[in-house]
């Protein structure tokens, strides 16, 4: 049987379509490929984005912002030393991009200007940290990607 160029093009298109369909089926059926969104309520969070921008601006205007460091006990978050830590309230979110089950959320309750996230809660790797906090009626936001 002799193949002409028209038949070759049709065979190439069919081969390409089969190749693409194979990967689509594998990606949607295999449990190793998890397709979770960053947040469950994506659109509601998008509506509050301007508030987050304002909180980030407030944090930039501080004389001293939040800092952190890895210690043997865990991740130590240090709030600005020039403010009264007893008046700080808010939440700490730790988001693990590779595994939704490892995400961590905690309410800020300080007895000193340091907040410790225990080492047992954190695995080595990349984390996105988001600290949404208030002091004297003003809201602040600290966001950063860290490698623990």
XYZ file of N, CA, C and O in Angstrom:
592
model
N 0.837 -1.171 0.000
C 0.000 0.000 0.000
C 0.889 1.243 0.000
O 1.824 1.355 0.762
N 0.539 2.141 -0.838
C 1.316 3.346 -0.990
C 0.607 4.497 -0.278
O -0.584 4.705 -0.441
N 1.355 5.233 0.575
C 0.785 6.365 1.306
C 1.154 7.662 0.592
O 2.308 7.893 0.265
N 0.135 8.492 0.382
C 0.442 9.802 -0.173
C 0.488 10.829 0.952
O 0.237 10.521 2.118
N 0.785 12.065 0.631
C 0.971 13.076 1.681
C -0.322 13.399 2.411
O -0.311 13.733 3.582
N -1.465 13.325 1.771
C -2.763 13.587 2.410
C -3.067 12.549 3.487
O -3.513 12.878 4.594
N -2.790 11.276 3.187
C -3.008 10.208 4.161
C -2.047 10.367 5.336
O -2.423 10.146 6.484
N -0.825 10.769 5.083
C 0.161 10.985 6.147
C -0.273 12.086 7.109
O -0.102 11.968 8.328
N -0.846 13.165 6.557
C -1.326 14.259 7.412
C -2.484 13.781 8.283
O -2.534 14.077 9.486
N -3.420 13.046 7.724
C -4.559 12.533 8.499
C -4.065 11.590 9.597
O -4.519 11.670 10.746
N -3.128 10.719 9.289
C -2.578 9.797 10.291
C -1.855 10.586 11.394
O -1.985 10.276 12.591
N -1.126 11.636 11.032
C -0.442 12.457 12.029
C -1.446 13.166 12.931
O -1.260 13.222 14.155
N -2.525 13.719 12.360
C -3.556 14.360 13.182
C -4.215 13.369 14.125
O -4.430 13.669 15.303
N -4.552 12.216 13.645
C -5.181 11.190 14.491
C -4.219 10.765 15.607
O -4.621 10.630 16.762
N -2.958 10.593 15.278
C -1.961 10.241 16.304
C -1.844 11.327 17.361
O -1.761 11.044 18.563
N -1.833 12.587 16.939
C -1.738 13.700 17.882
C -2.969 13.767 18.783
O -2.860 13.963 20.000
N -4.154 13.573 18.209
C -5.391 13.600 18.988
C -5.402 12.472 20.009
O -5.776 12.671 21.164
N -4.981 11.281 19.627
C -4.920 10.156 20.549
C -3.924 10.447 21.673
O -4.189 10.170 22.856
N -2.796 11.035 21.336
C -1.774 11.399 22.317
C -2.339 12.383 23.356
O -2.175 12.198 24.566
N -3.019 13.434 22.904
C -3.600 14.425 23.807
C -4.697 13.807 24.662
O -4.755 14.035 25.877
N -5.584 13.037 24.076
C -6.659 12.399 24.842
C -6.117 11.449 25.902
O -6.660 11.367 27.012
N -5.049 10.739 25.597
C -4.430 9.837 26.573
C -3.992 10.617 27.812
O -4.286 10.230 28.946
N -3.307 11.740 27.623
C -2.850 12.520 28.770
C -3.992 13.188 29.525
O -3.947 13.315 30.747
N -5.042 13.600 28.826
C -6.200 14.191 29.511
C -6.859 13.148 30.402
O -7.199 13.423 31.559
N -7.027 11.954 29.905
C -7.657 10.894 30.693
C -6.777 10.514 31.879
O -7.267 10.379 33.004
N -5.488 10.368 31.672
C -4.566 10.021 32.769
C -4.582 11.104 33.848
O -4.638 10.808 35.041
N -4.546 12.370 33.460
C -4.511 13.463 34.434
C -5.811 13.575 35.225
O -5.800 13.966 36.382
N -6.941 13.269 34.632
C -8.201 13.418 35.352
C -8.579 12.183 36.163
O -9.352 12.294 37.114
N -8.028 11.024 35.869
C -8.374 9.800 36.592
C -7.372 9.482 37.698
O -7.749 9.042 38.784
N -6.110 9.760 37.478
C -5.054 9.387 38.426
C -5.106 10.260 39.679
O -5.152 11.483 39.605
N -5.112 9.631 40.873
C -5.164 10.361 42.139
C -3.865 11.096 42.460
O -3.839 11.959 43.336
N -2.774 10.757 41.808
C -1.508 11.440 42.062
C -1.536 12.889 41.588
O -0.761 13.715 42.051
N -2.417 13.201 40.646
C -2.523 14.558 40.121
C -3.728 15.218 40.773
O -4.859 15.074 40.338
N -3.479 15.955 41.858
C -4.529 16.584 42.627
C -4.789 17.976 42.068
O -3.865 18.755 41.875
N -6.049 18.310 41.855
C -6.402 19.588 41.229
C -7.179 20.467 42.192
O -8.291 20.893 41.913
N -6.616 20.757 43.371
C -7.285 21.601 44.346
C -7.041 23.064 44.032
O -5.970 23.451 43.577
N -8.037 23.866 44.331
C -7.878 25.312 44.233
C -7.116 25.804 45.454
O -7.041 25.134 46.479
N -6.569 26.988 45.365
C -5.856 27.563 46.498
C -6.821 27.753 47.658
O -6.517 27.445 48.797
N -8.006 28.254 47.387
C -9.043 28.386 48.406
C -10.348 27.850 47.852
O -10.598 27.887 46.640
N -11.202 27.380 48.738
C -12.503 26.861 48.315
C -13.423 27.994 47.855
O -14.196 27.837 46.934
N -13.342 29.139 48.525
C -14.218 30.259 48.234
C -13.445 31.339 47.488
O -13.266 32.455 47.978
N -12.993 31.007 46.311
C -12.094 31.862 45.531
C -12.718 33.218 45.205
O -12.090 34.253 45.366
N -13.964 33.252 44.772
C -14.573 34.497 44.313
C -14.844 35.453 45.470
O -14.701 36.664 45.327
N -15.230 34.937 46.626
C -15.450 35.798 47.792
C -14.138 36.431 48.247
O -14.112 37.604 48.639
N -13.052 35.682 48.178
C -11.742 36.244 48.540
C -11.295 37.300 47.542
O -10.633 38.261 47.911
N -11.646 37.124 46.299
C -11.264 38.087 45.263
C -11.935 39.448 45.507
O -11.355 40.486 45.227
N -13.126 39.425 46.075
C -13.836 40.667 46.352
C -13.185 41.463 47.485
O -13.322 42.683 47.554
N -12.459 40.807 48.372
C -11.810 41.487 49.497
C -10.353 41.833 49.193
O -9.621 42.226 50.095
N -9.944 41.708 47.965
C -8.539 41.917 47.608
C -8.076 43.354 47.862
O -6.949 43.570 48.295
N -8.948 44.340 47.622
C -8.564 45.736 47.866
C -8.299 45.973 49.352
O -7.391 46.722 49.717
N -9.044 45.318 50.226
C -8.796 45.432 51.668
C -7.408 44.894 52.005
O -6.700 45.465 52.840
N -7.025 43.794 51.365
C -5.689 43.232 51.596
C -4.599 44.193 51.126
O -3.564 44.324 51.781
N -4.824 44.859 50.019
C -3.848 45.832 49.516
C -3.682 46.971 50.531
O -2.562 47.393 50.822
N -4.795 47.435 51.100
C -4.728 48.502 52.095
C -3.995 48.038 53.357
O -3.223 48.786 53.953
N -4.224 46.799 53.766
C -3.545 46.249 54.943
C -2.038 46.137 54.696
O -1.227 46.403 55.584
N -1.656 45.731 53.487
C -0.232 45.648 53.145
C 0.419 47.032 53.172
O 1.561 47.182 53.620
N -0.302 48.051 52.699
C 0.218 49.422 52.748
C 0.415 49.871 54.189
O 1.409 50.514 54.521
N -0.562 49.539 55.055
C -0.436 49.891 56.473
C 0.798 49.232 57.079
O 1.516 49.848 57.870
N 1.047 47.974 56.717
C 2.201 47.256 57.250
C 3.515 47.873 56.760
O 4.496 47.924 57.501
N 3.537 48.352 55.521
C 4.750 48.985 54.996
C 5.061 50.298 55.702
O 6.209 50.712 55.775
N 4.027 50.956 56.215
C 4.220 52.236 56.891
C 4.684 52.079 58.343
O 4.978 53.083 58.997
N 4.724 50.856 58.855
C 5.211 50.629 60.215
C 6.713 50.884 60.286
O 7.439 50.654 59.314
N 7.174 51.331 61.441
C 8.617 51.504 61.634
C 9.337 50.162 61.581
O 10.454 50.050 61.087
N 8.682 49.142 62.116
C 9.259 47.801 62.144
C 8.130 46.829 61.809
O 7.053 46.907 62.402
N 8.349 45.917 60.895
C 7.322 44.960 60.508
C 7.574 43.621 61.191
O 8.549 43.450 61.920
N 6.720 42.685 60.917
C 6.862 41.333 61.460
C 8.100 40.681 60.852
O 8.377 40.833 59.664
N 8.827 39.937 61.685
C 9.949 39.131 61.212
C 9.747 37.709 61.718
O 8.925 37.464 62.603
N 10.496 36.792 61.156
C 10.386 35.388 61.571
C 11.751 34.745 61.471
O 12.639 35.221 60.769
N 11.910 33.632 62.197
C 13.119 32.836 62.051
C 12.824 31.403 62.455
O 11.946 31.139 63.278
N 13.555 30.501 61.860
C 13.416 29.082 62.161
C 14.290 28.757 63.371
O 15.476 29.092 63.399
N 13.694 28.128 64.378
C 14.426 27.712 65.565
C 14.232 26.219 65.759
O 13.497 25.584 64.996
N 14.851 25.662 66.777
C 14.695 24.233 67.052
C 13.268 23.899 67.476
O 12.786 22.794 67.230
N 12.597 24.855 68.129
C 11.233 24.617 68.599
C 10.206 24.742 67.473
O 9.117 24.200 67.569
N 10.543 25.495 66.436
C 9.612 25.710 65.339
C 9.868 27.042 64.660
O 10.975 27.562 64.662
N 8.813 27.627 64.123
C 8.896 28.924 63.455
C 8.496 30.005 64.455
O 7.379 30.004 64.970
N 9.417 30.903 64.746
C 9.157 31.985 65.685
C 8.823 33.248 64.902
O 9.616 33.711 64.091
N 7.635 33.782 65.170
C 7.176 35.013 64.523
C 7.307 36.130 65.544
O 6.763 36.051 66.645
N 8.050 37.181 65.174
C 8.312 38.297 66.076
C 7.539 39.527 65.605
O 7.752 39.995 64.484
N 6.655 40.007 66.461
C 5.887 41.205 66.159
C 6.733 42.436 66.470
O 7.702 42.346 67.222
N 6.384 43.587 65.910
C 7.188 44.792 66.147
C 7.350 45.082 67.639
O 6.393 44.996 68.406
N 8.569 45.408 68.028
C 8.859 45.638 69.446
C 8.397 47.007 69.924
O 8.292 47.231 71.123
N 8.078 47.912 69.005
C 7.683 49.257 69.403
C 6.177 49.406 69.646
O 5.692 50.506 69.861
N 5.425 48.292 69.618
C 3.991 48.349 69.904
C 3.672 47.406 71.067
O 4.438 46.489 71.373
N 2.534 47.623 71.696
C 2.109 46.818 72.837
C 1.508 45.503 72.321
O 0.424 45.497 71.730
N 2.211 44.404 72.548
C 1.789 43.108 72.009
C 0.464 42.637 72.586
O -0.223 41.818 71.983
N 0.057 43.151 73.741
C -1.206 42.729 74.373
C -2.413 43.224 73.600
O -3.507 42.681 73.743
N -2.242 44.234 72.771
C -3.345 44.803 71.989
C -3.411 44.218 70.578
O -4.213 44.666 69.768
N -2.576 43.238 70.281
C -2.558 42.629 68.944
C -3.567 41.486 68.897
O -3.621 40.653 69.796
N -4.348 41.448 67.836
C -5.270 40.332 67.594
C -5.209 39.996 66.111
O -4.699 40.760 65.310
N -5.728 38.838 65.757
C -5.753 38.446 64.353
C -5.580 36.962 64.160
O -5.814 36.170 65.074
N -5.144 36.592 62.956
C -4.990 35.176 62.598
C -3.707 34.965 61.820
O -3.241 35.840 61.113
N -3.174 33.748 61.961
C -2.003 33.306 61.208
C -2.446 32.153 60.322
O -3.063 31.201 60.804
N -2.147 32.250 59.029
C -2.461 31.189 58.076
C -1.157 30.673 57.482
O -0.340 31.450 57.003
N -0.968 29.373 57.514
C 0.161 28.750 56.827
C -0.428 27.840 55.759
O -1.166 26.906 56.060
N -0.100 28.136 54.518
C -0.627 27.394 53.372
C 0.491 26.586 52.739
O 1.537 27.114 52.407
N 0.251 25.291 52.584
C 1.227 24.398 51.955
C 0.747 24.118 50.529
O -0.249 23.421 50.331
N 1.426 24.681 49.512
C 0.959 24.507 48.137
C 0.883 23.054 47.677
O 0.041 22.712 46.859
N 1.727 22.194 48.214
C 1.772 20.818 47.724
C 0.791 19.885 48.422
O 0.554 18.782 47.939
N 0.200 20.296 49.557
C -0.687 19.398 50.290
C -1.673 20.209 51.127
O -1.303 20.813 52.130
N -2.911 20.168 50.734
C -3.963 20.937 51.391
C -4.170 20.489 52.846
O -4.524 21.294 53.702
N -3.937 19.228 53.148
C -4.158 18.710 54.490
C -3.167 19.264 55.512
O -3.402 19.179 56.713
N -2.054 19.835 55.069
C -1.057 20.380 55.981
C -1.284 21.856 56.309
O -0.563 22.418 57.132
N -2.283 22.494 55.684
C -2.563 23.900 55.959
C -2.844 24.092 57.438
O -3.405 23.225 58.104
N -2.457 25.256 57.945
C -2.552 25.533 59.377
C -3.106 26.930 59.588
O -2.704 27.864 58.914
N -4.048 27.048 60.511
C -4.627 28.348 60.848
C -4.690 28.462 62.359
O -5.063 27.510 63.046
N -4.318 29.625 62.878
C -4.303 29.824 64.323
C -4.694 31.264 64.644
O -4.368 32.181 63.900
N -5.363 31.437 65.772
C -5.695 32.768 66.257
C -4.499 33.316 67.033
O -3.849 32.580 67.771
N -4.234 34.588 66.868
C -3.112 35.214 67.562
C -3.532 35.521 68.999
O -4.494 36.247 69.241
N -2.815 34.925 69.934
C -3.007 35.182 71.355
C -1.615 35.253 71.962
O -0.945 34.234 72.122
N -1.179 36.462 72.297
C 0.209 36.669 72.690
C 0.347 36.926 74.189
O -0.423 37.667 74.779
N 1.370 36.291 74.783
C 1.765 36.612 76.157
C 3.129 37.294 76.144
O 3.624 37.724 77.172
N 3.765 37.332 74.982
C 4.990 38.091 74.744
C 5.020 38.450 73.261
O 4.160 37.988 72.518
N 5.959 39.253 72.805
C 5.912 39.684 71.398
C 6.260 38.589 70.392
O 6.354 38.841 69.203
N 6.433 37.355 70.856
C 6.768 36.241 69.972
C 5.605 35.265 69.865
O 4.920 35.000 70.845
N 5.417 34.719 68.685
C 4.434 33.665 68.455
C 5.187 32.471 67.904
O 5.912 32.597 66.910
N 5.031 31.323 68.543
C 5.748 30.117 68.129
C 4.789 29.159 67.456
O 3.756 28.799 68.025
N 5.134 28.749 66.240
C 4.408 27.683 65.563
C 5.268 26.435 65.728
O 6.407 26.408 65.252
N 4.756 25.420 66.419
C 5.582 24.257 66.766
C 6.153 23.543 65.548
O 5.528 23.476 64.487
N 7.333 22.993 65.731
C 8.020 22.266 64.668
C 7.210 21.056 64.215
O 7.273 20.663 63.062
N 6.418 20.473 65.113
C 5.625 19.291 64.766
C 4.532 19.621 63.747
O 4.045 18.731 63.052
N 4.125 20.897 63.635
C 3.097 21.305 62.677
C 3.657 21.560 61.286
O 2.904 21.671 60.328
N 4.977 21.714 61.169
C 5.579 22.136 59.905
C 6.506 21.063 59.352
O 7.331 20.518 60.074
N 6.366 20.793 58.081
C 7.283 19.905 57.384
C 8.256 20.755 56.576
O 7.963 21.898 56.232
N 9.404 20.185 56.278
C 10.368 20.898 55.447
C 9.756 21.154 54.077
O 9.035 20.323 53.535
N 10.057 22.325 53.538
C 9.565 22.659 52.205
C 8.995 24.056 52.164
O 9.182 24.865 53.064
N 8.275 24.337 51.101
C 7.745 25.679 50.856
C 6.407 25.867 51.566
O 5.540 25.012 51.521
N 6.260 27.022 52.201
C 5.030 27.436 52.860
C 4.738 28.886 52.477
O 5.649 29.681 52.326
N 3.478 29.217 52.351
C 3.054 30.607 52.209
C 2.481 31.017 53.550
O 1.555 30.397 54.052
N 3.057 32.058 54.142
C 2.591 32.527 55.442
C 1.832 33.830 55.249
O 2.235 34.688 54.469
N 0.696 33.928 55.929
C -0.142 35.125 55.857
C -0.593 35.445 57.283
O -1.231 34.614 57.927
N -0.210 36.610 57.766
C -0.586 37.041 59.107
C -1.477 38.266 58.955
O -1.026 39.327 58.534
N -2.741 38.099 59.273
C -3.730 39.167 59.199
C -3.979 39.625 60.635
O -4.585 38.911 61.416
N -3.463 40.804 60.989
C -3.529 41.237 62.385
C -4.007 42.672 62.526
O -3.951 43.450 61.576
N -4.517 42.976 63.729
C -5.034 44.294 64.027
C -4.345 44.817 65.292
O -4.033 44.055 66.204
N -4.146 46.133 65.298
C -3.578 46.801 66.467
C -4.197 48.190 66.557
O -4.140 48.959 65.587
N -4.822 48.481 67.690
C -5.489 49.775 67.920
C -6.479 50.118 66.804
O -6.514 51.243 66.313
N -7.258 49.143 66.369
C -8.294 49.389 65.363
C -7.802 49.488 63.933
O -8.589 49.718 63.024
N -6.528 49.316 63.707
C -5.967 49.389 62.358
C -5.529 47.990 61.935
O -4.937 47.253 62.719
N -5.812 47.624 60.682
C -5.508 46.282 60.184
C -4.209 46.268 59.395
O -3.905 47.215 58.660
N -3.476 45.181 59.554
C -2.191 44.981 58.878
C -2.162 43.581 58.283
O -2.864 42.681 58.736
N -1.307 43.406 57.289
C -1.163 42.101 56.653
C 0.300 41.856 56.329
O 0.995 42.730 55.818
N 0.751 40.656 56.666
C 2.111 40.218 56.335
C 1.974 38.962 55.494
O 1.342 37.996 55.918
N 2.537 38.973 54.291
C 2.483 37.807 53.399
C 3.882 37.523 52.889
O 4.592 38.438 52.484
N 4.239 36.253 52.920
C 5.565 35.882 52.397
C 5.596 34.375 52.125
O 4.912 33.601 52.778
N 6.413 33.983 51.175
C 6.700 32.573 50.925
C 7.996 32.226 51.642
O 8.974 32.950 51.511
N 7.967 31.135 52.386
C 9.151 30.743 53.144
C 9.491 29.303 52.840
O 8.637 28.513 52.449
N 10.748 28.970 53.021
C 11.198 27.580 52.952
C 11.577 27.163 54.349
O 12.495 27.722 54.943
N 10.874 26.179 54.877
C 11.113 25.740 56.247
C 12.051 24.555 56.231
O 11.963 23.692 55.421
